[in-house]
Amino acid sequence: MENIRWEQKMNALTHILTTPTTSPPLHSQLFIATQIPCYLNWDYPPYLLCHQSSAAFPPPLLKWAISRFFERISRPGIHQTSWRSRCPFQLPPPLVLAKGVEEARWSEEEKREYVWKRFTRKRLGSNVNPWIPILLPNMLLFSLLLWDPIPYDG
């Protein structure tokens, strides 16, 4: 991104914001690939459309195919959601809502209820007794004092 002009960045950003879609057409992907550099872990534009040196090993197409394979294997059957999918009150609304997110309801009372529900959520974390992370390692170390796993034959 260091050697790109601001004009190219603005063209790419404007194009992405004005055509929100989960499956961009090929001409859109080619346009973005010519405007910004491509990185292997990006989904858009696909790595094989980028202008990389094809003399490198492994070739860009093989790198891209392997990265897509491992990405799909890591989450079988689960639809990938973005930050937009978790914001039901965004305009225009997201194309695919994330799992567990309800569709936005726009009356004042419903908005108040939504905000109140968000504020009264349980804190993120686990309900583990605070003594367990302290006692368990100490009990394991104490058991090593009583039981010698490596006898000394010297």
Short mmCIF file of the C-alpha atoms (twelve columns), coordinates in Angstrom:
data_MODEL
# 
_entry.id   MODEL 
# 
loop_
_atom_site.group_PDB 
_atom_site.id 
_atom_site.type_symbol 
_atom_site.label_atom_id 
_atom_site.label_alt_id 
_atom_site.label_comp_id 
_atom_site.label_asym_id 
_atom_site.label_seq_id 
_atom_site.Cartn_x 
_atom_site.Cartn_y 
_atom_site.Cartn_z 
_atom_site.pdbx_PDB_model_num 
ATOM 1   C CA . MET A 1   0.000   0.000   0.000   1 
ATOM 2   C CA . GLU A 2   3.039   2.233   0.357   1 
ATOM 3   C CA . ASN A 3   3.574   2.928   -3.353  1 
ATOM 4   C CA . ILE A 4   -0.041  3.668   -4.306  1 
ATOM 5   C CA . ARG A 5   -1.401  7.103   -5.090  1 
ATOM 6   C CA . TRP A 6   -4.294  8.482   -3.052  1 
ATOM 7   C CA . GLU A 7   -6.364  8.696   -6.214  1 
ATOM 8   C CA . GLN A 8   -6.151  4.926   -6.691  1 
ATOM 9   C CA . LYS A 9   -7.042  4.304   -3.058  1 
ATOM 10  C CA . MET A 10  -10.051 6.611   -3.301  1 
ATOM 11  C CA . ASN A 11  -11.227 4.971   -6.550  1 
ATOM 12  C CA . ALA A 12  -11.019 1.519   -4.995  1 
ATOM 13  C CA . LEU A 13  -12.735 2.585   -1.770  1 
ATOM 14  C CA . THR A 14  -15.515 4.389   -3.643  1 
ATOM 15  C CA . HIS A 15  -16.087 1.358   -5.848  1 
ATOM 16  C CA . ILE A 16  -16.295 -1.013  -2.869  1 
ATOM 17  C CA . LEU A 17  -18.656 1.263   -0.921  1 
ATOM 18  C CA . THR A 18  -20.974 1.961   -3.837  1 
ATOM 19  C CA . THR A 19  -21.332 -1.681  -4.899  1 
ATOM 20  C CA . PRO A 20  -21.808 -3.714  -1.702  1 
ATOM 21  C CA . THR A 21  -22.162 -7.376  -2.557  1 
ATOM 22  C CA . THR A 22  -21.035 -10.733 -1.255  1 
ATOM 23  C CA . SER A 23  -20.193 -12.011 -4.748  1 
ATOM 24  C CA . PRO A 24  -18.650 -9.216  -6.853  1 
ATOM 25  C CA . PRO A 25  -18.625 -9.637  -10.640 1 
ATOM 26  C CA . LEU A 26  -15.379 -10.309 -12.464 1 
ATOM 27  C CA . HIS A 27  -15.047 -6.778  -13.877 1 
ATOM 28  C CA . SER A 28  -15.311 -5.396  -10.344 1 
ATOM 29  C CA . GLN A 29  -12.615 -7.752  -9.088  1 
ATOM 30  C CA . LEU A 30  -10.320 -6.838  -11.983 1 
ATOM 31  C CA . PHE A 31  -10.830 -3.128  -11.313 1 
ATOM 32  C CA . ILE A 32  -9.902  -3.501  -7.649  1 
ATOM 33  C CA . ALA A 33  -6.916  -5.696  -8.523  1 
ATOM 34  C CA . THR A 34  -5.518  -2.943  -10.760 1 
ATOM 35  C CA . GLN A 35  -6.062  -0.213  -8.165  1 
ATOM 36  C CA . ILE A 36  -4.559  -1.694  -5.003  1 
ATOM 37  C CA . PRO A 37  -1.881  -4.292  -4.220  1 
ATOM 38  C CA . CYS A 38  -3.063  -7.781  -3.380  1 
ATOM 39  C CA . TYR A 39  -2.152  -9.769  -0.318  1 
ATOM 40  C CA . LEU A 40  -2.449  -13.514 0.045   1 
ATOM 41  C CA . ASN A 41  -4.915  -13.461 2.947   1 
ATOM 42  C CA . TRP A 42  -7.397  -11.095 1.270   1 
ATOM 43  C CA . ASP A 43  -10.605 -12.468 -0.208  1 
ATOM 44  C CA . TYR A 44  -11.188 -9.503  -2.510  1 
ATOM 45  C CA . PRO A 45  -9.754  -9.245  -5.129  1 
ATOM 46  C CA . PRO A 46  -8.735  -12.866 -5.602  1 
ATOM 47  C CA . TYR A 47  -5.004  -13.382 -5.506  1 
ATOM 48  C CA . LEU A 48  -4.877  -14.876 -8.986  1 
ATOM 49  C CA . LEU A 49  -6.058  -11.579 -10.530 1 
ATOM 50  C CA . CYS A 50  -3.190  -9.605  -9.013  1 
ATOM 51  C CA . HIS A 51  -0.190  -8.422  -10.954 1 
ATOM 52  C CA . GLN A 52  2.468   -10.348 -9.073  1 
ATOM 53  C CA . SER A 53  5.653   -11.764 -10.493 1 
ATOM 54  C CA . SER A 54  4.862   -15.209 -11.840 1 
ATOM 55  C CA . ALA A 55  8.536   -16.203 -11.530 1 
ATOM 56  C CA . ALA A 56  8.127   -16.625 -7.755  1 
ATOM 57  C CA . PHE A 57  7.689   -20.108 -6.324  1 
ATOM 58  C CA . PRO A 58  5.057   -21.267 -5.588  1 
ATOM 59  C CA . PRO A 59  3.147   -19.442 -8.312  1 
ATOM 60  C CA . PRO A 60  0.468   -16.956 -7.177  1 
ATOM 61  C CA . LEU A 61  -2.377  -19.144 -8.418  1 
ATOM 62  C CA . LEU A 62  -1.177  -22.131 -6.391  1 
ATOM 63  C CA . LYS A 63  -0.671  -19.956 -3.284  1 
ATOM 64  C CA . TRP A 64  -4.156  -18.544 -3.637  1 
ATOM 65  C CA . ALA A 65  -5.715  -21.991 -4.162  1 
ATOM 66  C CA . ILE A 66  -3.980  -23.414 -1.086  1 
ATOM 67  C CA . SER A 67  -5.002  -20.455 1.070   1 
ATOM 68  C CA . ARG A 68  -8.648  -20.779 -0.048  1 
ATOM 69  C CA . PHE A 69  -8.560  -24.521 0.630   1 
ATOM 70  C CA . PHE A 70  -7.307  -24.093 4.195   1 
ATOM 71  C CA . GLU A 71  -9.723  -21.219 4.794   1 
ATOM 72  C CA . ARG A 72  -12.687 -23.368 3.779   1 
ATOM 73  C CA . ILE A 73  -11.456 -26.408 5.713   1 
ATOM 74  C CA . SER A 74  -11.105 -24.342 8.893   1 
ATOM 75  C CA . ARG A 75  -14.844 -23.527 8.968   1 
ATOM 76  C CA . PRO A 76  -16.865 -26.241 7.221   1 
ATOM 77  C CA . GLY A 77  -20.434 -25.259 6.436   1 
ATOM 78  C CA . ILE A 78  -20.330 -22.034 8.436   1 
ATOM 79  C CA . HIS A 79  -21.171 -18.891 6.489   1 
ATOM 80  C CA . GLN A 80  -18.511 -16.214 6.898   1 
ATOM 81  C CA . THR A 81  -19.899 -12.995 8.332   1 
ATOM 82  C CA . SER A 82  -18.243 -9.601  8.438   1 
ATOM 83  C CA . TRP A 83  -18.554 -6.695  10.852  1 
ATOM 84  C CA . ARG A 84  -21.364 -5.315  8.646   1 
ATOM 85  C CA . SER A 85  -23.366 -8.474  9.264   1 
ATOM 86  C CA . ARG A 86  -23.410 -7.756  12.997  1 
ATOM 87  C CA . CYS A 87  -24.856 -4.243  12.626  1 
ATOM 88  C CA . PRO A 88  -28.601 -4.537  11.975  1 
ATOM 89  C CA . PHE A 89  -29.227 -0.755  12.169  1 
ATOM 90  C CA . GLN A 90  -26.755 0.148   9.432   1 
ATOM 91  C CA . LEU A 91  -28.084 1.753   6.267   1 
ATOM 92  C CA . PRO A 92  -28.292 0.094   3.819   1 
ATOM 93  C CA . PRO A 93  -28.914 -3.064  5.857   1 
ATOM 94  C CA . PRO A 94  -26.383 -5.889  5.502   1 
ATOM 95  C CA . LEU A 95  -27.041 -8.504  2.839   1 
ATOM 96  C CA . VAL A 96  -26.579 -11.424 5.272   1 
ATOM 97  C CA . LEU A 97  -27.162 -11.036 9.008   1 
ATOM 98  C CA . ALA A 98  -24.794 -12.813 11.357  1 
ATOM 99  C CA . LYS A 99  -26.089 -15.763 13.336  1 
ATOM 100 C CA . GLY A 100 -27.914 -14.593 16.445  1 
ATOM 101 C CA . VAL A 101 -28.514 -11.027 15.196  1 
ATOM 102 C CA . GLU A 102 -32.133 -10.008 14.830  1 
ATOM 103 C CA . GLU A 103 -33.422 -7.908  11.963  1 
ATOM 104 C CA . ALA A 104 -33.626 -4.190  12.782  1 
ATOM 105 C CA . ARG A 105 -36.952 -2.823  13.947  1 
ATOM 106 C CA . TRP A 106 -37.241 0.927   13.605  1 
ATOM 107 C CA . SER A 107 -39.906 2.203   16.021  1 
ATOM 108 C CA . GLU A 108 -38.598 4.301   18.930  1 
ATOM 109 C CA . GLU A 109 -39.760 1.820   21.557  1 
ATOM 110 C CA . GLU A 110 -38.109 -1.100  19.756  1 
ATOM 111 C CA . LYS A 111 -34.833 0.811   19.398  1 
ATOM 112 C CA . ARG A 112 -34.894 1.635   23.132  1 
ATOM 113 C CA . GLU A 113 -35.549 -2.013  23.940  1 
ATOM 114 C CA . TYR A 114 -32.661 -3.103  21.682  1 
ATOM 115 C CA . VAL A 115 -30.219 -0.704  23.363  1 
ATOM 116 C CA . TRP A 116 -31.418 -1.738  26.829  1 
ATOM 117 C CA . LYS A 117 -30.937 -5.407  25.939  1 
ATOM 118 C CA . ARG A 118 -27.403 -4.670  24.690  1 
ATOM 119 C CA . PHE A 119 -26.491 -2.786  27.895  1 
ATOM 120 C CA . THR A 120 -27.879 -5.449  30.221  1 
ATOM 121 C CA . ARG A 121 -26.036 -8.348  28.584  1 
ATOM 122 C CA . LYS A 122 -23.949 -10.589 30.746  1 
ATOM 123 C CA . ARG A 123 -20.251 -9.705  30.688  1 
ATOM 124 C CA . LEU A 124 -18.035 -11.642 28.333  1 
ATOM 125 C CA . GLY A 125 -16.094 -14.333 30.147  1 
ATOM 126 C CA . SER A 126 -16.469 -17.672 31.795  1 
ATOM 127 C CA . ASN A 127 -18.101 -18.578 35.087  1 
ATOM 128 C CA . VAL A 128 -15.175 -20.516 36.534  1 
ATOM 129 C CA . ASN A 129 -14.649 -20.453 40.257  1 
ATOM 130 C CA . PRO A 130 -11.620 -18.158 40.850  1 
ATOM 131 C CA . TRP A 131 -9.987  -20.733 43.144  1 
ATOM 132 C CA . ILE A 132 -9.678  -23.353 40.379  1 
ATOM 133 C CA . PRO A 133 -6.949  -21.595 38.325  1 
ATOM 134 C CA . ILE A 134 -4.961  -21.104 41.545  1 
ATOM 135 C CA . LEU A 135 -5.458  -24.451 43.246  1 
ATOM 136 C CA . LEU A 136 -5.169  -26.794 40.261  1 
ATOM 137 C CA . PRO A 137 -1.562  -25.929 39.258  1 
ATOM 138 C CA . ASN A 138 -0.507  -25.850 42.904  1 
ATOM 139 C CA . MET A 139 -2.023  -29.291 43.529  1 
ATOM 140 C CA . LEU A 140 -0.186  -30.661 40.483  1 
ATOM 141 C CA . LEU A 141 3.125   -29.259 41.729  1 
ATOM 142 C CA . PHE A 142 2.462   -30.601 45.224  1 
ATOM 143 C CA . SER A 143 1.806   -34.049 43.790  1 
ATOM 144 C CA . LEU A 144 5.267   -33.925 42.179  1 
ATOM 145 C CA . LEU A 145 6.761   -33.411 45.649  1 
ATOM 146 C CA . LEU A 146 5.060   -36.535 46.951  1 
ATOM 147 C CA . TRP A 147 5.498   -38.704 43.850  1 
ATOM 148 C CA . ASP A 148 8.838   -38.735 42.081  1 
ATOM 149 C CA . PRO A 149 8.187   -39.409 38.366  1 
ATOM 150 C CA . ILE A 150 11.901  -39.662 37.522  1 
ATOM 151 C CA . PRO A 151 13.683  -41.800 40.131  1 
ATOM 152 C CA . TYR A 152 17.303  -40.943 40.776  1 
ATOM 153 C CA . ASP A 153 19.597  -43.977 40.402  1 
ATOM 154 C CA . GLY A 154 22.933  -42.559 41.300  1 
# 
